[in-house]
């Protein structure tokens, strides 16, 4: 089994290192990760400047770009082979509900998915890396089970899949079994923080993500609050399929 591993917190992040250590016991793992923190970069690609790749002492490749850049260049020529699985994380903090739109962790996995490869994004619910070893073992176990169930053998003409996994910060023995969930929803983000810099210019700092608004049973918020590992299958088609008929009728009135 060959795995391409990336993240959005940067190549030195404890979540990436822990996941690498866990996955290398079951697969050949190539790490291609951003040089710096790229949280909230979503699927951004760097197209107006070149990218440079360096090797860290531990063998990880690090890239002067975004998470999606890392996966993109790895899959379009740098690796020289097609991995069986693209894994991203483990992120420092939850990627639930609306977070998935902004998340660089999800973006890296989504880039693998867009290239037709099964892909998984892993995040820990709370920031700070508490019980990261348990999270890494959980991720390893999930990948092993998927390999055993032959879910990783997706040919180029077959549909890949994309999973978003959130793991509560609990010791391994206290983690409850995984639950398949839909995404919840968050309230709008907190107010922007505004200050004046030493030279009199106004600065704006984007506020925190909002609290959960839809955390009903069945959501990722609900499952992780109960101590379960949440697993949400994602898709990329943003079409509002329910709205197609309404907009077709409305468009007829507009023209
Ligand atoms: Mn991050």
PDB file of C-alpha atoms and ligand atoms in Angstrom:
ATOM      1  CA  UNK A   1       0.000   0.000   0.000  1.00  0.00           C
ATOM      2  CA  UNK A   2       1.328   3.428  -0.976  1.00  0.00           C
ATOM      3  CA  UNK A   3       0.085   6.525   0.827  1.00  0.00           C
ATOM      4  CA  UNK A   4       0.647  10.194   0.056  1.00  0.00           C
ATOM      5  CA  UNK A   5       0.434  12.132   3.323  1.00  0.00           C
ATOM      6  CA  UNK A   6      -0.020  15.893   3.646  1.00  0.00           C
ATOM      7  CA  UNK A   7      -1.575  18.401   6.030  1.00  0.00           C
ATOM      8  CA  UNK A   8      -2.253  22.123   6.413  1.00  0.00           C
ATOM      9  CA  UNK A   9      -0.463  22.868   9.688  1.00  0.00           C
ATOM     10  CA  UNK A  10       2.979  22.520   8.133  1.00  0.00           C
ATOM     11  CA  UNK A  11       5.581  19.755   7.937  1.00  0.00           C
ATOM     12  CA  UNK A  12       6.697  20.146  11.558  1.00  0.00           C
ATOM     13  CA  UNK A  13       3.202  19.719  13.053  1.00  0.00           C
ATOM     14  CA  UNK A  14       2.913  16.986  15.731  1.00  0.00           C
ATOM     15  CA  UNK A  15      -0.291  15.708  14.118  1.00  0.00           C
ATOM     16  CA  UNK A  16       1.521  15.021  10.833  1.00  0.00           C
ATOM     17  CA  UNK A  17       4.473  13.367  12.561  1.00  0.00           C
ATOM     18  CA  UNK A  18       2.226  11.136  14.706  1.00  0.00           C
ATOM     19  CA  UNK A  19       0.162  10.099  11.679  1.00  0.00           C
ATOM     20  CA  UNK A  20       3.312   9.342   9.678  1.00  0.00           C
ATOM     21  CA  UNK A  21       4.720   7.186  12.485  1.00  0.00           C
ATOM     22  CA  UNK A  22       1.434   5.242  12.687  1.00  0.00           C
ATOM     23  CA  UNK A  23       0.929   4.786   8.932  1.00  0.00           C
ATOM     24  CA  UNK A  24       4.512   3.810   8.106  1.00  0.00           C
ATOM     25  CA  UNK A  25       3.948   0.554  10.024  1.00  0.00           C
ATOM     26  CA  UNK A  26       1.324  -0.509   7.453  1.00  0.00           C
ATOM     27  CA  UNK A  27       2.291   1.291   4.210  1.00  0.00           C
ATOM     28  CA  UNK A  28       4.940   3.055   2.188  1.00  0.00           C
ATOM     29  CA  UNK A  29       4.331   6.698   3.054  1.00  0.00           C
ATOM     30  CA  UNK A  30       5.571   9.786   1.218  1.00  0.00           C
ATOM     31  CA  UNK A  31       5.066  13.056   3.089  1.00  0.00           C
ATOM     32  CA  UNK A  32       4.620  16.226   1.024  1.00  0.00           C
ATOM     33  CA  UNK A  33       3.427  19.045   3.280  1.00  0.00           C
ATOM     34  CA  UNK A  34       3.441  22.843   3.375  1.00  0.00           C
ATOM     35  CA  UNK A  35       6.482  24.627   4.785  1.00  0.00           C
ATOM     36  CA  UNK A  36       4.287  26.920   6.886  1.00  0.00           C
ATOM     37  CA  UNK A  37       0.849  26.840   8.481  1.00  0.00           C
ATOM     38  CA  UNK A  38      -1.782  26.970   5.726  1.00  0.00           C
ATOM     39  CA  UNK A  39      -4.944  26.537   7.763  1.00  0.00           C
ATOM     40  CA  UNK A  40      -8.105  27.825   6.033  1.00  0.00           C
ATOM     41  CA  UNK A  41      -6.510  27.721   2.573  1.00  0.00           C
ATOM     42  CA  UNK A  42      -9.149  25.305   1.260  1.00  0.00           C
ATOM     43  CA  UNK A  43      -8.260  24.137  -2.272  1.00  0.00           C
ATOM     44  CA  UNK A  44      -6.157  27.183  -3.164  1.00  0.00           C
ATOM     45  CA  UNK A  45      -3.498  26.576  -5.818  1.00  0.00           C
ATOM     46  CA  UNK A  46      -0.447  28.795  -6.358  1.00  0.00           C
ATOM     47  CA  UNK A  47      -0.445  29.612 -10.047  1.00  0.00           C
ATOM     48  CA  UNK A  48       1.267  33.014 -10.244  1.00  0.00           C
ATOM     49  CA  UNK A  49       4.631  31.918  -8.840  1.00  0.00           C
ATOM     50  CA  UNK A  50       6.725  28.731  -8.871  1.00  0.00           C
ATOM     51  CA  UNK A  51       6.890  26.274  -5.991  1.00  0.00           C
ATOM     52  CA  UNK A  52      10.036  24.915  -4.371  1.00  0.00           C
ATOM     53  CA  UNK A  53      10.354  21.571  -2.594  1.00  0.00           C
ATOM     54  CA  UNK A  54      12.946  20.764   0.068  1.00  0.00           C
ATOM     55  CA  UNK A  55      13.714  17.648   2.123  1.00  0.00           C
ATOM     56  CA  UNK A  56      13.727  17.784   5.897  1.00  0.00           C
ATOM     57  CA  UNK A  57      16.177  15.652   7.903  1.00  0.00           C
ATOM     58  CA  UNK A  58      13.400  13.135   8.628  1.00  0.00           C
ATOM     59  CA  UNK A  59      12.729  12.633   4.906  1.00  0.00           C
ATOM     60  CA  UNK A  60       9.560  14.732   4.709  1.00  0.00           C
ATOM     61  CA  UNK A  61       9.278  16.931   1.639  1.00  0.00           C
ATOM     62  CA  UNK A  62       8.099  20.469   2.346  1.00  0.00           C
ATOM     63  CA  UNK A  63       6.697  22.854  -0.210  1.00  0.00           C
ATOM     64  CA  UNK A  64       6.597  26.656  -0.419  1.00  0.00           C
ATOM     65  CA  UNK A  65       2.867  26.516  -1.105  1.00  0.00           C
ATOM     66  CA  UNK A  66      -0.589  25.423  -0.006  1.00  0.00           C
ATOM     67  CA  UNK A  67      -1.894  21.972   0.988  1.00  0.00           C
ATOM     68  CA  UNK A  68      -3.580  21.543  -2.400  1.00  0.00           C
ATOM     69  CA  UNK A  69      -0.298  22.591  -4.086  1.00  0.00           C
ATOM     70  CA  UNK A  70       1.488  19.787  -2.232  1.00  0.00           C
ATOM     71  CA  UNK A  71      -0.916  17.084  -3.371  1.00  0.00           C
ATOM     72  CA  UNK A  72      -1.233  18.575  -6.850  1.00  0.00           C
ATOM     73  CA  UNK A  73       2.482  18.605  -7.657  1.00  0.00           C
ATOM     74  CA  UNK A  74       2.978  15.210  -5.987  1.00  0.00           C
ATOM     75  CA  UNK A  75       0.310  13.614  -8.195  1.00  0.00           C
ATOM     76  CA  UNK A  76       1.165  15.424 -11.423  1.00  0.00           C
ATOM     77  CA  UNK A  77       4.781  14.377 -11.692  1.00  0.00           C
ATOM     78  CA  UNK A  78       6.825  14.745  -8.535  1.00  0.00           C
ATOM     79  CA  UNK A  79       6.087  11.334  -6.996  1.00  0.00           C
ATOM     80  CA  UNK A  80       6.335   9.391 -10.229  1.00  0.00           C
ATOM     81  CA  UNK A  81       3.683   6.888  -9.129  1.00  0.00           C
ATOM     82  CA  UNK A  82      -0.014   6.840  -8.255  1.00  0.00           C
ATOM     83  CA  UNK A  83      -0.641   6.305  -4.518  1.00  0.00           C
ATOM     84  CA  UNK A  84      -3.475   4.040  -3.352  1.00  0.00           C
ATOM     85  CA  UNK A  85      -4.626   6.629  -0.838  1.00  0.00           C
ATOM     86  CA  UNK A  86      -4.167  10.310  -0.035  1.00  0.00           C
ATOM     87  CA  UNK A  87      -4.288  11.151   3.669  1.00  0.00           C
ATOM     88  CA  UNK A  88      -4.329  14.629   5.212  1.00  0.00           C
ATOM     89  CA  UNK A  89      -3.798  15.611   8.849  1.00  0.00           C
ATOM     90  CA  UNK A  90      -4.080  15.093  11.635  1.00  0.00           C
ATOM     91  CA  UNK A  91      -5.281  18.698  11.893  1.00  0.00           C
ATOM     92  CA  UNK A  92      -4.897  20.814  15.001  1.00  0.00           C
ATOM     93  CA  UNK A  93      -8.623  21.365  15.678  1.00  0.00           C
ATOM     94  CA  UNK A  94     -12.022  20.330  14.369  1.00  0.00           C
ATOM     95  CA  UNK A  95     -13.076  20.439  10.742  1.00  0.00           C
ATOM     96  CA  UNK A  96     -16.812  19.930  11.133  1.00  0.00           C
ATOM     97  CA  UNK A  97     -19.840  21.434   9.426  1.00  0.00           C
ATOM     98  CA  UNK A  98     -18.996  24.613   7.496  1.00  0.00           C
ATOM     99  CA  UNK A  99     -15.301  24.240   8.398  1.00  0.00           C
ATOM    100  CA  UNK A 100     -14.993  21.793   5.515  1.00  0.00           C
ATOM    101  CA  UNK A 101     -15.447  24.659   3.025  1.00  0.00           C
ATOM    102  CA  UNK A 102     -12.428  26.549   4.381  1.00  0.00           C
ATOM    103  CA  UNK A 103     -10.224  23.747   5.673  1.00  0.00           C
ATOM    104  CA  UNK A 104      -6.801  23.249   4.123  1.00  0.00           C
ATOM    105  CA  UNK A 105      -6.789  19.765   5.654  1.00  0.00           C
ATOM    106  CA  UNK A 106      -9.913  18.885   3.691  1.00  0.00           C
ATOM    107  CA  UNK A 107      -8.498  20.769   0.681  1.00  0.00           C
ATOM    108  CA  UNK A 108      -5.435  18.517   0.519  1.00  0.00           C
ATOM    109  CA  UNK A 109      -7.612  15.401   0.674  1.00  0.00           C
ATOM    110  CA  UNK A 110     -10.049  16.856  -1.846  1.00  0.00           C
ATOM    111  CA  UNK A 111      -7.190  17.419  -4.278  1.00  0.00           C
ATOM    112  CA  UNK A 112      -6.416  13.693  -4.127  1.00  0.00           C
ATOM    113  CA  UNK A 113     -10.096  12.919  -4.646  1.00  0.00           C
ATOM    114  CA  UNK A 114     -10.247  15.244  -7.681  1.00  0.00           C
ATOM    115  CA  UNK A 115      -7.405  13.208  -9.182  1.00  0.00           C
ATOM    116  CA  UNK A 116      -9.475  10.043  -8.722  1.00  0.00           C
ATOM    117  CA  UNK A 117      -7.748   8.675  -5.619  1.00  0.00           C
ATOM    118  CA  UNK A 118      -9.549   7.651  -2.396  1.00  0.00           C
ATOM    119  CA  UNK A 119      -8.745  10.309   0.178  1.00  0.00           C
ATOM    120  CA  UNK A 120      -9.240  10.898   3.899  1.00  0.00           C
ATOM    121  CA  UNK A 121      -8.939  14.090   5.979  1.00  0.00           C
ATOM    122  CA  UNK A 122      -8.273  13.587   9.702  1.00  0.00           C
ATOM    123  CA  UNK A 123      -8.751  16.252  12.381  1.00  0.00           C
ATOM    124  CA  UNK A 124      -8.690  16.293  16.160  1.00  0.00           C
ATOM    125  CA  UNK A 125     -11.700  18.021  17.686  1.00  0.00           C
ATOM    126  CA  UNK A 126      -9.760  20.219  20.125  1.00  0.00           C
ATOM    127  CA  UNK A 127      -6.612  22.185  19.413  1.00  0.00           C
ATOM    128  CA  UNK A 128      -3.392  21.445  21.322  1.00  0.00           C
ATOM    129  CA  UNK A 129      -2.603  17.831  20.282  1.00  0.00           C
ATOM    130  CA  UNK A 130      -4.014  16.206  23.427  1.00  0.00           C
ATOM    131  CA  UNK A 131      -4.018  12.399  23.012  1.00  0.00           C
ATOM    132  CA  UNK A 132      -2.577  12.669  19.501  1.00  0.00           C
ATOM    133  CA  UNK A 133      -1.202   9.111  19.735  1.00  0.00           C
ATOM    134  CA  UNK A 134      -4.720   7.718  20.199  1.00  0.00           C
ATOM    135  CA  UNK A 135      -5.915   9.729  17.204  1.00  0.00           C
ATOM    136  CA  UNK A 136      -3.044   8.437  15.066  1.00  0.00           C
ATOM    137  CA  UNK A 137      -3.784   4.822  16.076  1.00  0.00           C
ATOM    138  CA  UNK A 138      -7.466   5.374  15.234  1.00  0.00           C
ATOM    139  CA  UNK A 139      -6.482   6.648  11.789  1.00  0.00           C
ATOM    140  CA  UNK A 140      -4.139   3.699  11.265  1.00  0.00           C
ATOM    141  CA  UNK A 141      -6.881   1.241  12.230  1.00  0.00           C
ATOM    142  CA  UNK A 142      -9.376   2.846   9.831  1.00  0.00           C
ATOM    143  CA  UNK A 143      -6.901   2.688   6.932  1.00  0.00           C
ATOM    144  CA  UNK A 144      -6.074  -0.938   7.740  1.00  0.00           C
ATOM    145  CA  UNK A 145      -9.749  -1.892   7.756  1.00  0.00           C
ATOM    146  CA  UNK A 146     -10.308  -0.136   4.444  1.00  0.00           C
ATOM    147  CA  UNK A 147      -7.422  -1.995   2.919  1.00  0.00           C
ATOM    148  CA  UNK A 148      -8.816  -5.293   4.242  1.00  0.00           C
ATOM    149  CA  UNK A 149     -12.241  -4.466   2.757  1.00  0.00           C
ATOM    150  CA  UNK A 150     -10.540  -3.678  -0.587  1.00  0.00           C
ATOM    151  CA  UNK A 151     -11.870  -0.131  -0.561  1.00  0.00           C
ATOM    152  CA  UNK A 152      -8.508   1.224  -1.690  1.00  0.00           C
ATOM    153  CA  UNK A 153      -8.386  -0.551  -5.023  1.00  0.00           C
ATOM    154  CA  UNK A 154     -10.053   2.155  -7.071  1.00  0.00           C
ATOM    155  CA  UNK A 155      -9.086   1.999 -10.737  1.00  0.00           C
ATOM    156  CA  UNK A 156      -8.643   5.192 -12.745  1.00  0.00           C
ATOM    157  CA  UNK A 157     -12.088   4.799 -14.382  1.00  0.00           C
ATOM    158  CA  UNK A 158     -13.906   4.148 -11.076  1.00  0.00           C
ATOM    159  CA  UNK A 159     -15.391   6.767  -8.746  1.00  0.00           C
ATOM    160  CA  UNK A 160     -13.111   7.611  -5.820  1.00  0.00           C
ATOM    161  CA  UNK A 161     -14.382   8.588  -2.382  1.00  0.00           C
ATOM    162  CA  UNK A 162     -13.567  11.324   0.104  1.00  0.00           C
ATOM    163  CA  UNK A 163     -13.996  10.981   3.864  1.00  0.00           C
ATOM    164  CA  UNK A 164     -13.819  13.681   6.529  1.00  0.00           C
ATOM    165  CA  UNK A 165     -12.917  12.243   9.935  1.00  0.00           C
ATOM    166  CA  UNK A 166     -12.969  14.062  13.286  1.00  0.00           C
ATOM    167  CA  UNK A 167     -11.489  12.400  16.358  1.00  0.00           C
ATOM    168  CA  UNK A 168     -12.249  13.501  19.931  1.00  0.00           C
ATOM    169  CA  UNK A 169      -9.205  14.209  22.109  1.00  0.00           C
ATOM    170  CA  UNK A 170      -9.537  11.105  24.257  1.00  0.00           C
ATOM    171  CA  UNK A 171      -7.223   8.237  25.194  1.00  0.00           C
ATOM    172  CA  UNK A 172      -7.521   5.419  22.662  1.00  0.00           C
ATOM    173  CA  UNK A 173      -9.446   3.159  25.049  1.00  0.00           C
ATOM    174  CA  UNK A 174     -12.056   5.868  25.705  1.00  0.00           C
ATOM    175  CA  UNK A 175     -12.794   6.619  22.046  1.00  0.00           C
ATOM    176  CA  UNK A 176     -16.187   5.285  20.993  1.00  0.00           C
ATOM    177  CA  UNK A 177     -16.703   3.520  17.645  1.00  0.00           C
ATOM    178  CA  UNK A 178     -16.952   5.549  14.475  1.00  0.00           C
ATOM    179  CA  UNK A 179     -20.302   6.928  13.382  1.00  0.00           C
ATOM    180  CA  UNK A 180     -21.214   7.856   9.818  1.00  0.00           C
ATOM    181  CA  UNK A 181     -22.491  11.442  10.056  1.00  0.00           C
ATOM    182  CA  UNK A 182     -23.764  14.320   8.012  1.00  0.00           C
ATOM    183  CA  UNK A 183     -22.097  17.696   8.405  1.00  0.00           C
ATOM    184  CA  UNK A 184     -23.602  19.990  11.028  1.00  0.00           C
ATOM    185  CA  UNK A 185     -23.735  23.751  10.612  1.00  0.00           C
ATOM    186  CA  UNK A 186     -22.076  26.631  12.415  1.00  0.00           C
ATOM    187  CA  UNK A 187     -23.327  30.105  13.231  1.00  0.00           C
ATOM    188  CA  UNK A 188     -21.676  32.914  11.275  1.00  0.00           C
ATOM    189  CA  UNK A 189     -18.081  33.633  12.330  1.00  0.00           C
ATOM    190  CA  UNK A 190     -17.268  35.937  15.243  1.00  0.00           C
ATOM    191  CA  UNK A 191     -16.786  39.667  14.632  1.00  0.00           C
ATOM    192  CA  UNK A 192     -13.609  40.792  12.944  1.00  0.00           C
ATOM    193  CA  UNK A 193     -10.993  42.184  15.357  1.00  0.00           C
ATOM    194  CA  UNK A 194     -10.047  45.749  14.474  1.00  0.00           C
ATOM    195  CA  UNK A 195      -6.992  47.628  15.760  1.00  0.00           C
ATOM    196  CA  UNK A 196      -4.784  50.512  14.716  1.00  0.00           C
ATOM    197  CA  UNK A 197      -1.171  49.625  13.956  1.00  0.00           C
ATOM    198  CA  UNK A 198       1.825  51.692  15.210  1.00  0.00           C
ATOM    199  CA  UNK A 199       1.779  53.752  12.011  1.00  0.00           C
ATOM    200  CA  UNK A 200      -1.883  54.661  12.216  1.00  0.00           C
ATOM    201  CA  UNK A 201      -3.238  52.130   9.706  1.00  0.00           C
ATOM    202  CA  UNK A 202      -6.327  50.128  10.636  1.00  0.00           C
ATOM    203  CA  UNK A 203      -5.783  46.355  10.755  1.00  0.00           C
ATOM    204  CA  UNK A 204      -8.467  43.670  10.537  1.00  0.00           C
ATOM    205  CA  UNK A 205      -8.051  40.153  11.904  1.00  0.00           C
ATOM    206  CA  UNK A 206     -10.696  37.621  10.906  1.00  0.00           C
ATOM    207  CA  UNK A 207     -12.549  36.272  13.945  1.00  0.00           C
ATOM    208  CA  UNK A 208     -13.008  32.705  15.155  1.00  0.00           C
ATOM    209  CA  UNK A 209     -15.400  30.256  13.559  1.00  0.00           C
ATOM    210  CA  UNK A 210     -18.916  30.419  15.001  1.00  0.00           C
ATOM    211  CA  UNK A 211     -20.341  27.985  17.540  1.00  0.00           C
ATOM    212  CA  UNK A 212     -22.360  25.016  16.339  1.00  0.00           C
ATOM    213  CA  UNK A 213     -25.880  25.943  15.137  1.00  0.00           C
ATOM    214  CA  UNK A 214     -27.018  22.543  13.890  1.00  0.00           C
ATOM    215  CA  UNK A 215     -25.534  19.950  16.233  1.00  0.00           C
ATOM    216  CA  UNK A 216     -28.520  17.622  16.127  1.00  0.00           C
ATOM    217  CA  UNK A 217     -28.266  13.851  16.336  1.00  0.00           C
ATOM    218  CA  UNK A 218     -26.734  12.542  13.141  1.00  0.00           C
ATOM    219  CA  UNK A 219     -24.234  15.387  12.780  1.00  0.00           C
ATOM    220  CA  UNK A 220     -20.466  15.330  13.238  1.00  0.00           C
ATOM    221  CA  UNK A 221     -20.839  17.799  16.135  1.00  0.00           C
ATOM    222  CA  UNK A 222     -23.213  15.468  17.956  1.00  0.00           C
ATOM    223  CA  UNK A 223     -21.190  12.296  17.441  1.00  0.00           C
ATOM    224  CA  UNK A 224     -17.876  13.772  18.580  1.00  0.00           C
ATOM    225  CA  UNK A 225     -19.512  15.401  21.622  1.00  0.00           C
ATOM    226  CA  UNK A 226     -20.565  11.875  22.646  1.00  0.00           C
ATOM    227  CA  UNK A 227     -16.988  10.620  22.241  1.00  0.00           C
ATOM    228  CA  UNK A 228     -17.472   8.941  18.863  1.00  0.00           C
ATOM    229  CA  UNK A 229     -15.175   9.290  15.870  1.00  0.00           C
ATOM    230  CA  UNK A 230     -17.239  11.027  13.177  1.00  0.00           C
ATOM    231  CA  UNK A 231     -16.878   9.981   9.537  1.00  0.00           C
ATOM    232  CA  UNK A 232     -18.594  12.065   6.860  1.00  0.00           C
ATOM    233  CA  UNK A 233     -18.469  11.122   3.174  1.00  0.00           C
ATOM    234  CA  UNK A 234     -18.019  14.328   1.150  1.00  0.00           C
ATOM    235  CA  UNK A 235     -18.744  15.186  -2.470  1.00  0.00           C
ATOM    236  CA  UNK A 236     -17.573  18.126  -4.526  1.00  0.00           C
ATOM    237  CA  UNK A 237     -20.518  18.937  -6.835  1.00  0.00           C
ATOM    238  CA  UNK A 238     -21.827  22.254  -5.467  1.00  0.00           C
ATOM    239  CA  UNK A 239     -24.918  22.215  -7.685  1.00  0.00           C
ATOM    240  CA  UNK A 240     -28.118  22.854  -5.715  1.00  0.00           C
ATOM    241  CA  UNK A 241     -29.931  19.868  -7.183  1.00  0.00           C
ATOM    242  CA  UNK A 242     -33.072  20.577  -5.115  1.00  0.00           C
ATOM    243  CA  UNK A 243     -33.103  24.117  -6.524  1.00  0.00           C
ATOM    244  CA  UNK A 244     -32.724  23.255 -10.223  1.00  0.00           C
ATOM    245  CA  UNK A 245     -36.476  23.129 -10.904  1.00  0.00           C
ATOM    246  CA  UNK A 246     -37.173  26.368  -9.006  1.00  0.00           C
ATOM    247  CA  UNK A 247     -34.419  28.228 -10.845  1.00  0.00           C
ATOM    248  CA  UNK A 248     -35.472  26.845 -14.222  1.00  0.00           C
ATOM    249  CA  UNK A 249     -39.000  28.223 -13.610  1.00  0.00           C
ATOM    250  CA  UNK A 250     -37.637  31.506 -12.256  1.00  0.00           C
ATOM    251  CA  UNK A 251     -35.226  31.919 -15.172  1.00  0.00           C
ATOM    252  CA  UNK A 252     -38.167  31.545 -17.576  1.00  0.00           C
ATOM    253  CA  UNK A 253     -39.767  34.588 -15.892  1.00  0.00           C
ATOM    254  CA  UNK A 254     -36.537  36.582 -16.028  1.00  0.00           C
ATOM    255  CA  UNK A 255     -35.979  36.391 -19.789  1.00  0.00           C
TER     256      UNK A 255
HETATM  257 MN1  LIG B   1      -4.843  23.404  10.326  1.00  0.00          MN
END
